[in-house]
Amino acid sequence: MIYRKYVKPVLATGIICILFGCTNEKDKKEITVDNEPLNVILMIGDGMGVPQISTAYYFGDREANFSQFDNIGFHQTADKSSLITDSAAGATAFATGKKTYKRAIGVDQDTVPQQTILEYLKGQDYLTGLISLTTITHATPAAFYAHVKDRDMHDEIAEQLTNAGVDFIAGGGRKYFKDRKDSINLFDRFKGSGYNLDTTALTNPDYDKRNAFIISDEGLPSKIEGRKDFLKDATLKALDYFEKNNKPFFMMVEGSYIDWGGHAENEEMLVSELEDFDETLGAVIDYVRSHPNTLLVVTADHETGGVSIGKYYDTDDTSGKKTEVNDRVKVYFNSDQHSGELIPVFAMGTGSERFRGIYQNNEIQHKMMDALKNE
């Protein structure tokens, strides 16, 4: 199907042009590439810097899927309030194209709500999806649909999600929709809006409805706690859902617990979460290669842990003598907090060449919008 949608198909725009003249050709361009819609997939490995990605090359038993990218850049993470950002300000920059203060969700530094790329594309008749391992009201996914002054306003964020019209939702956070201080059951609102809702398992989507899979009270378990392939499975189900509905889509997928591994200074957790993210990435790359009119962008909001990959030593229990093991490495943590490292950006598909170089984190949204408008 050839799908065509103008950026601003509004009668008032035409009237203004007649009265005053219009010189902004950018607004009149179509969201098409070769007369087809451009799908956008944004994958965010929360807390994922170059050292975290490097673990895929030292601890994995296969070639890392990051090796499949030719278009690679870096972004600078500082926000309006701090050189060391958080997930809220970082994701808000990705979603709105504007830097803001730490802890802000979908608002600028004056707490004024800003339209997100997800909301904009909803207005262009795109399907939308959000997948996270944490509660779906957590900072990263929330920044794409909510507008609050502080990331901990989970009850308000959850209520805004029920009105956001996101077509495919998968993650945790049951308690913010059901066990609320105001005693309102927001799951009833989902059902009243025609959602296929499952609060216990990631089941097959209903292709004729919007779908919400909110399957744990808080976040899902980590990999070392027994989580299976939720991230990959949810992503594949979302892609299948979008394809069956034969419409363009925007989807954000968050590998949330790479960040948590850094905060916990837990090598096993970090390595296993990065491996899970890389496996999901491989499935998405397969989709992009078979659907060339898709833009895939992979990045992180910040690095967590000040991680480095260094020498591994065996220590003699009796003498305490350390001996370097030449065919092994170890993950070292500088802290349990975020760092100010430059963050890599990997891009593939239509418009991916825009993501080369070094730029500010909010430029990622601008580059995605430019690709959508085929500038």
Tab-separated table of C-alpha atoms in Angstrom:
chain	number	residue	atom	x	y	z
A	1	MET	CA	0.000	0.000	0.000
A	2	ILE	CA	1.286	3.458	-0.834
A	3	TYR	CA	0.497	5.677	2.123
A	4	ARG	CA	0.712	9.437	1.781
A	5	LYS	CA	0.283	11.977	4.544
A	6	TYR	CA	1.067	15.666	4.419
A	7	VAL	CA	2.773	17.268	7.369
A	8	LYS	CA	0.152	20.031	7.784
A	9	PRO	CA	-2.994	19.252	5.789
A	10	VAL	CA	-4.963	22.046	7.436
A	11	LEU	CA	-7.368	24.377	5.654
A	12	ALA	CA	-6.282	27.299	7.805
A	13	THR	CA	-2.735	26.946	6.524
A	14	GLY	CA	-3.939	27.436	2.970
A	15	ILE	CA	-5.960	30.528	3.927
A	16	ILE	CA	-2.936	32.063	5.660
A	17	CYS	CA	-0.821	31.375	2.585
A	18	ILE	CA	-3.349	33.159	0.364
A	19	LEU	CA	-3.463	36.193	2.661
A	20	PHE	CA	0.193	36.546	3.614
A	21	GLY	CA	2.186	34.189	1.391
A	22	CYS	CA	4.056	31.077	2.535
A	23	THR	CA	7.782	30.572	2.269
A	24	ASN	CA	8.193	27.571	4.598
A	25	GLU	CA	8.475	24.767	2.047
A	26	LYS	CA	9.602	22.429	4.834
A	27	ASP	CA	6.068	22.298	6.253
A	28	LYS	CA	4.625	21.215	2.903
A	29	LYS	CA	6.907	18.221	2.377
A	30	GLU	CA	5.439	14.789	2.640
A	31	ILE	CA	6.477	12.180	5.173
A	32	THR	CA	7.471	9.801	2.396
A	33	VAL	CA	10.501	8.242	0.862
A	34	ASP	CA	9.925	7.021	-2.691
A	35	ASN	CA	6.193	7.531	-2.085
A	36	GLU	CA	6.197	5.182	0.898
A	37	PRO	CA	5.986	5.970	4.626
A	38	LEU	CA	9.121	5.909	6.726
A	39	ASN	CA	8.959	3.715	9.815
A	40	VAL	CA	11.109	4.814	12.762
A	41	ILE	CA	12.472	2.514	15.464
A	42	LEU	CA	14.373	4.118	18.338
A	43	MET	CA	16.180	1.671	20.627
A	44	ILE	CA	17.516	3.064	23.901
A	45	GLY	CA	19.937	1.057	26.000
A	46	ASP	CA	19.539	2.944	29.257
A	47	GLY	CA	22.965	3.602	30.775
A	48	MET	CA	24.750	2.116	27.749
A	49	GLY	CA	28.084	3.673	26.865
A	50	VAL	CA	30.962	2.354	24.766
A	51	PRO	CA	32.283	0.127	27.611
A	52	GLN	CA	28.889	-1.530	28.040
A	53	ILE	CA	28.686	-2.185	24.301
A	54	SER	CA	32.236	-3.535	24.418
A	55	THR	CA	31.109	-6.339	26.736
A	56	ALA	CA	29.222	-7.845	23.786
A	57	TYR	CA	32.594	-8.390	22.110
A	58	TYR	CA	34.327	-9.943	25.123
A	59	PHE	CA	31.630	-11.979	26.849
A	60	GLY	CA	29.354	-13.072	23.994
A	61	ASP	CA	29.683	-16.286	22.023
A	62	ARG	CA	28.827	-14.651	18.679
A	63	GLU	CA	29.588	-11.496	16.752
A	64	ALA	CA	27.805	-8.525	18.313
A	65	ASN	CA	24.976	-7.100	16.221
A	66	PHE	CA	26.451	-3.636	16.723
A	67	SER	CA	29.021	-4.673	14.103
A	68	GLN	CA	26.355	-4.451	11.404
A	69	PHE	CA	26.237	-0.633	11.476
A	70	ASP	CA	28.107	1.660	9.105
A	71	ASN	CA	26.605	4.972	10.244
A	72	ILE	CA	27.870	5.762	13.746
A	73	GLY	CA	28.116	9.014	15.686
A	74	PHE	CA	28.204	10.342	19.241
A	75	HIS	CA	25.947	12.635	21.219
A	76	GLN	CA	26.611	14.920	24.178
A	77	THR	CA	24.317	14.287	27.112
A	78	ALA	CA	24.381	17.386	29.330
A	79	ASP	CA	20.975	18.890	30.152
A	80	LYS	CA	19.925	22.427	31.074
A	81	SER	CA	20.493	21.910	34.808
A	82	SER	CA	23.517	19.643	34.983
A	83	LEU	CA	26.495	18.344	33.030
A	84	ILE	CA	25.532	14.867	34.245
A	85	THR	CA	22.009	14.131	33.026
A	86	ASP	CA	19.358	11.619	34.041
A	87	SER	CA	16.990	9.407	32.039
A	88	ALA	CA	14.123	11.888	32.250
A	89	ALA	CA	15.960	14.842	30.708
A	90	GLY	CA	17.792	12.550	28.289
A	91	ALA	CA	14.646	10.877	26.974
A	92	THR	CA	12.814	14.210	26.834
A	93	ALA	CA	15.589	15.528	24.568
A	94	PHE	CA	15.140	12.495	22.291
A	95	ALA	CA	11.364	12.846	22.302
A	96	THR	CA	10.888	16.612	21.960
A	97	GLY	CA	14.118	17.874	20.413
A	98	LYS	CA	14.660	20.252	23.332
A	99	LYS	CA	17.004	20.071	26.273
A	100	THR	CA	15.414	20.476	29.671
A	101	TYR	CA	16.239	20.127	33.366
A	102	LYS	CA	16.987	16.916	35.223
A	103	ARG	CA	13.850	14.924	36.224
A	104	ALA	CA	11.608	16.687	33.667
A	105	ILE	CA	9.223	14.573	31.598
A	106	GLY	CA	8.035	16.039	28.274
A	107	VAL	CA	8.363	19.659	29.409
A	108	ASP	CA	10.913	22.381	28.760
A	109	GLN	CA	13.005	24.145	31.403
A	110	ASP	CA	9.994	26.338	32.249
A	111	THR	CA	7.785	23.228	32.696
A	112	VAL	CA	5.845	24.055	29.518
A	113	PRO	CA	4.659	20.833	27.784
A	114	GLN	CA	6.415	20.103	24.494
A	115	GLN	CA	5.030	17.955	21.692
A	116	THR	CA	6.876	14.656	21.366
A	117	ILE	CA	7.766	12.870	18.149
A	118	LEU	CA	5.306	10.136	19.119
A	119	GLU	CA	2.490	12.655	19.550
A	120	TYR	CA	3.383	14.396	16.311
A	121	LEU	CA	3.317	11.168	14.339
A	122	LYS	CA	0.026	10.126	15.942
A	123	GLY	CA	-1.317	13.242	14.285
A	124	GLN	CA	0.038	11.971	10.969
A	125	ASP	CA	-1.900	8.698	11.327
A	126	TYR	CA	1.143	6.683	12.365
A	127	LEU	CA	0.847	3.693	14.664
A	128	THR	CA	2.983	3.973	17.809
A	129	GLY	CA	4.598	1.589	20.257
A	130	LEU	CA	6.454	1.715	23.570
A	131	ILE	CA	8.315	-1.235	25.075
A	132	SER	CA	10.252	-1.170	28.348
A	133	LEU	CA	11.514	-3.600	30.961
A	134	THR	CA	10.706	-1.156	33.745
A	135	THR	CA	7.316	0.256	34.607
A	136	ILE	CA	5.857	1.841	31.484
A	137	THR	CA	5.541	5.046	33.565
A	138	HIS	CA	9.314	5.138	34.100
A	139	ALA	CA	11.315	8.119	32.870
A	140	THR	CA	12.359	6.853	29.445
A	141	PRO	CA	9.030	5.625	28.053
A	142	ALA	CA	7.082	8.355	29.876
A	143	ALA	CA	8.995	11.116	28.096
A	144	PHE	CA	7.371	10.106	24.806
A	145	TYR	CA	3.747	10.560	25.928
A	146	ALA	CA	3.571	12.397	29.281
A	147	HIS	CA	4.124	15.972	30.414
A	148	VAL	CA	4.903	16.425	34.123
A	149	LYS	CA	7.424	18.437	36.090
A	150	ASP	CA	8.950	15.459	37.891
A	151	ARG	CA	9.625	11.860	36.852
A	152	ASP	CA	8.285	10.441	40.135
A	153	MET	CA	4.724	11.591	39.398
A	154	HIS	CA	3.799	8.045	38.372
A	155	ASP	CA	0.072	8.354	39.066
A	156	GLU	CA	-0.216	11.390	36.794
A	157	ILE	CA	1.978	9.775	34.146
A	158	ALA	CA	-0.132	6.602	34.168
A	159	GLU	CA	-3.322	8.609	33.728
A	160	GLN	CA	-1.818	10.452	30.771
A	161	LEU	CA	-0.924	7.141	29.134
A	162	THR	CA	-4.588	6.112	29.117
A	163	ASN	CA	-5.297	9.177	26.975
A	164	ALA	CA	-2.211	9.023	24.749
A	165	GLY	CA	-3.565	6.524	22.221
A	166	VAL	CA	-0.348	4.490	22.036
A	167	ASP	CA	-1.157	1.455	19.906
A	168	PHE	CA	1.223	-1.125	21.396
A	169	ILE	CA	2.364	-0.948	25.033
A	170	ALA	CA	4.498	-3.550	26.789
A	171	GLY	CA	6.181	-3.304	30.169
A	172	GLY	CA	5.536	-3.212	33.899
A	173	GLY	CA	3.857	-0.797	36.299
A	174	ARG	CA	0.559	-2.455	37.138
A	175	LYS	CA	0.292	-0.759	40.535
A	176	TYR	CA	0.212	2.732	39.024
A	177	PHE	CA	-2.899	1.833	37.053
A	178	LYS	CA	-4.800	-0.220	39.609
A	179	ASP	CA	-3.564	0.242	43.203
A	180	ARG	CA	-3.691	4.002	43.231
A	181	LYS	CA	-4.132	6.577	45.963
A	182	ASP	CA	-7.225	7.933	44.204
A	183	SER	CA	-8.704	4.403	43.974
A	184	ILE	CA	-9.304	4.852	40.227
A	185	ASN	CA	-8.779	1.714	38.162
A	186	LEU	CA	-7.121	3.003	35.014
A	187	PHE	CA	-7.296	-0.434	33.428
A	188	ASP	CA	-11.033	0.200	33.075
A	189	ARG	CA	-10.174	3.259	31.004
A	190	PHE	CA	-7.999	1.168	28.710
A	191	LYS	CA	-10.842	-1.277	28.235
A	192	GLY	CA	-13.306	1.560	27.708
A	193	SER	CA	-11.060	2.895	24.959
A	194	GLY	CA	-11.161	-0.443	23.180
A	195	TYR	CA	-7.769	-1.809	24.200
A	196	ASN	CA	-6.885	-5.464	24.277
A	197	LEU	CA	-5.458	-5.527	27.809
A	198	ASP	CA	-3.395	-8.236	29.492
A	199	THR	CA	-1.994	-7.686	32.988
A	200	THR	CA	-0.464	-11.140	33.491
A	201	ALA	CA	1.426	-12.157	30.342
A	202	LEU	CA	2.747	-11.039	26.980
A	203	THR	CA	0.208	-12.733	24.725
A	204	ASN	CA	-0.468	-12.362	21.021
A	205	PRO	CA	-1.786	-8.917	20.070
A	206	ASP	CA	-5.276	-8.298	18.804
A	207	TYR	CA	-4.654	-6.859	15.351
A	208	ASP	CA	-7.987	-5.038	15.319
A	209	LYS	CA	-7.393	-3.161	18.579
A	210	ARG	CA	-4.763	-1.222	20.464
A	211	ASN	CA	-2.844	-3.464	22.839
A	212	ALA	CA	-1.484	-2.979	26.355
A	213	PHE	CA	0.581	-5.637	28.116
A	214	ILE	CA	1.326	-4.314	31.615
A	215	ILE	CA	2.365	-7.519	33.292
A	216	SER	CA	4.125	-6.769	36.594
A	217	ASP	CA	3.494	-4.490	39.557
A	218	GLU	CA	6.804	-2.689	39.119
A	219	GLY	CA	9.493	-3.482	36.576
A	220	LEU	CA	10.043	-6.929	35.137
A	221	PRO	CA	12.766	-9.140	36.639
A	222	SER	CA	16.323	-8.705	35.439
A	223	LYS	CA	17.986	-11.437	33.384
A	224	ILE	CA	19.887	-12.731	36.422
A	225	GLU	CA	16.549	-12.902	38.257
A	226	GLY	CA	15.105	-15.165	35.578
A	227	ARG	CA	13.569	-12.903	32.947
A	228	LYS	CA	13.275	-14.739	29.662
A	229	ASP	CA	13.138	-13.088	26.233
A	230	PHE	CA	10.494	-10.460	26.978
A	231	LEU	CA	12.318	-7.613	25.247
A	232	LYS	CA	12.866	-9.499	22.013
A	233	ASP	CA	9.439	-11.165	22.085
A	234	ALA	CA	7.576	-7.904	22.739
A	235	THR	CA	9.508	-6.167	19.978
A	236	LEU	CA	8.728	-8.901	17.452
A	237	LYS	CA	5.038	-8.927	18.432
A	238	ALA	CA	4.908	-5.162	17.989
A	239	LEU	CA	6.531	-5.364	14.551
A	240	ASP	CA	4.083	-8.083	13.550
A	241	TYR	CA	1.188	-5.949	14.793
A	242	PHE	CA	2.337	-2.920	12.793
A	243	GLU	CA	2.864	-4.973	9.660
A	244	LYS	CA	-0.543	-6.622	9.881
A	245	ASN	CA	-2.149	-3.175	10.146
A	246	ASN	CA	-0.206	-1.973	7.101
A	247	LYS	CA	0.511	1.517	8.411
A	248	PRO	CA	3.718	3.417	9.135
A	249	PHE	CA	4.850	3.355	12.752
A	250	PHE	CA	7.084	4.856	15.402
A	251	MET	CA	8.355	2.550	18.136
A	252	MET	CA	10.646	3.106	21.119
A	253	VAL	CA	12.266	0.034	22.707
A	254	GLU	CA	14.144	0.431	26.000
A	255	GLY	CA	16.717	-1.982	27.384
A	256	SER	CA	16.254	-0.612	30.874
A	257	TYR	CA	18.466	-2.691	33.116
A	258	ILE	CA	21.836	-2.005	31.541
A	259	ASP	CA	21.543	1.133	33.658
A	260	TRP	CA	20.564	-0.835	36.744
A	261	GLY	CA	23.612	-3.076	36.363
A	262	GLY	CA	25.751	0.055	36.472
A	263	HIS	CA	23.996	1.445	39.530
A	264	ALA	CA	24.395	-1.898	41.314
A	265	GLU	CA	28.016	-2.222	40.126
A	266	ASN	CA	27.031	-5.742	39.116
A	267	GLU	CA	29.134	-7.162	36.286
A	268	GLU	CA	26.899	-10.186	35.674
A	269	MET	CA	23.773	-8.058	35.480
A	270	LEU	CA	25.340	-5.527	33.134
A	271	VAL	CA	26.747	-8.157	30.771
A	272	SER	CA	23.518	-10.195	30.628
A	273	GLU	CA	21.326	-7.137	30.037
A	274	LEU	CA	23.583	-5.871	27.257
A	275	GLU	CA	23.515	-9.317	25.662
A	276	ASP	CA	19.703	-9.322	25.823
A	277	PHE	CA	19.599	-5.882	24.206
A	278	ASP	CA	21.995	-7.012	21.478
A	279	GLU	CA	19.860	-10.080	20.730
A	280	THR	CA	16.793	-7.863	20.410
A	281	LEU	CA	18.803	-5.537	18.190
A	282	GLY	CA	19.590	-8.448	15.891
A	283	ALA	CA	15.886	-9.192	15.442
A	284	VAL	CA	15.195	-5.522	14.652
A	285	ILE	CA	18.047	-5.383	12.148
A	286	ASP	CA	16.527	-8.395	10.353
A	287	TYR	CA	13.279	-6.424	10.086
A	288	VAL	CA	15.047	-3.322	8.773
A	289	ARG	CA	16.890	-5.298	6.116
A	290	SER	CA	13.606	-6.736	4.828
A	291	HIS	CA	11.781	-3.379	5.167
A	292	PRO	CA	14.255	-0.856	3.734
A	293	ASN	CA	11.938	2.098	4.228
A	294	THR	CA	12.660	1.966	7.950
A	295	LEU	CA	15.026	4.097	10.014
A	296	LEU	CA	16.627	2.390	13.028
A	297	VAL	CA	18.429	4.536	15.601
A	298	VAL	CA	20.189	2.924	18.575
A	299	THR	CA	21.639	4.957	21.428
A	300	ALA	CA	21.523	5.600	25.178
A	301	ASP	CA	20.453	8.467	27.385
A	302	HIS	CA	23.739	8.400	29.348
A	303	GLU	CA	26.382	6.007	30.644
A	304	THR	CA	26.074	4.515	34.123
A	305	GLY	CA	28.865	3.314	36.384
A	306	GLY	CA	31.891	4.936	34.773
A	307	VAL	CA	32.567	1.485	33.379
A	308	SER	CA	35.847	0.317	31.890
A	309	ILE	CA	36.974	-3.029	30.500
A	310	GLY	CA	40.310	-4.064	31.998
A	311	LYS	CA	42.645	-6.885	32.867
A	312	TYR	CA	41.430	-9.989	34.636
A	313	TYR	CA	43.546	-11.455	37.428
A	314	ASP	CA	43.551	-14.778	39.216
A	315	THR	CA	44.494	-14.435	42.872
A	316	ASP	CA	46.295	-17.181	44.757
A	317	ASP	CA	44.321	-17.949	47.932
A	318	THR	CA	47.468	-18.649	49.945
A	319	SER	CA	49.945	-16.016	48.850
A	320	GLY	CA	47.542	-13.391	47.560
A	321	LYS	CA	49.654	-13.092	44.435
A	322	LYS	CA	47.795	-11.847	41.352
A	323	THR	CA	48.384	-13.324	37.931
A	324	GLU	CA	47.010	-11.762	34.776
A	325	VAL	CA	44.809	-14.037	32.682
A	326	ASN	CA	45.480	-13.012	29.102
A	327	ASP	CA	42.314	-14.403	27.526
A	328	ARG	CA	39.838	-12.847	29.969
A	329	VAL	CA	38.724	-9.325	30.865
A	330	LYS	CA	36.842	-7.803	33.773
A	331	VAL	CA	34.264	-5.041	34.075
A	332	TYR	CA	35.385	-2.297	36.448
A	333	PHE	CA	33.100	0.385	37.910
A	334	ASN	CA	34.272	3.895	38.717
A	335	SER	CA	31.048	4.753	40.579
A	336	ASP	CA	27.423	3.716	40.973
A	337	GLN	CA	26.155	6.868	39.258
A	338	HIS	CA	25.752	8.318	35.779
A	339	SER	CA	28.784	9.702	33.969
A	340	GLY	CA	29.298	12.435	31.395
A	341	GLU	CA	30.714	10.272	28.606
A	342	LEU	CA	29.873	10.884	24.981
A	343	ILE	CA	27.285	8.300	23.936
A	344	PRO	CA	27.411	6.341	20.666
A	345	VAL	CA	24.599	6.539	18.138
A	346	PHE	CA	24.120	3.733	15.612
A	347	ALA	CA	21.809	4.206	12.634
A	348	MET	CA	20.638	1.993	9.790
A	349	GLY	CA	18.145	2.311	6.966
A	350	THR	CA	16.626	5.295	5.222
A	351	GLY	CA	18.093	8.564	6.495
A	352	SER	CA	20.743	6.875	8.626
A	353	GLU	CA	23.607	8.907	7.169
A	354	ARG	CA	22.320	11.918	9.130
A	355	PHE	CA	23.532	10.408	12.394
A	356	ARG	CA	27.258	10.566	11.718
A	357	GLY	CA	29.395	13.038	13.660
A	358	ILE	CA	29.216	14.515	17.155
A	359	TYR	CA	26.183	16.518	18.242
A	360	GLN	CA	23.875	17.283	21.165
A	361	ASN	CA	21.372	14.656	22.347
A	362	ASN	CA	18.349	16.734	21.320
A	363	GLU	CA	19.641	16.686	17.737
A	364	ILE	CA	18.609	13.027	17.534
A	365	GLN	CA	14.967	14.101	17.426
A	366	HIS	CA	15.756	16.736	14.798
A	367	LYS	CA	17.551	14.166	12.659
A	368	MET	CA	14.637	11.733	12.904
A	369	MET	CA	12.230	14.493	11.914
A	370	ASP	CA	14.433	15.488	8.996
A	371	ALA	CA	14.449	11.887	7.785
A	372	LEU	CA	10.666	11.715	8.108
A	373	LYS	CA	10.300	14.860	6.023
A	374	ASN	CA	12.899	13.592	3.546
A	375	GLU	CA	14.968	16.774	3.740
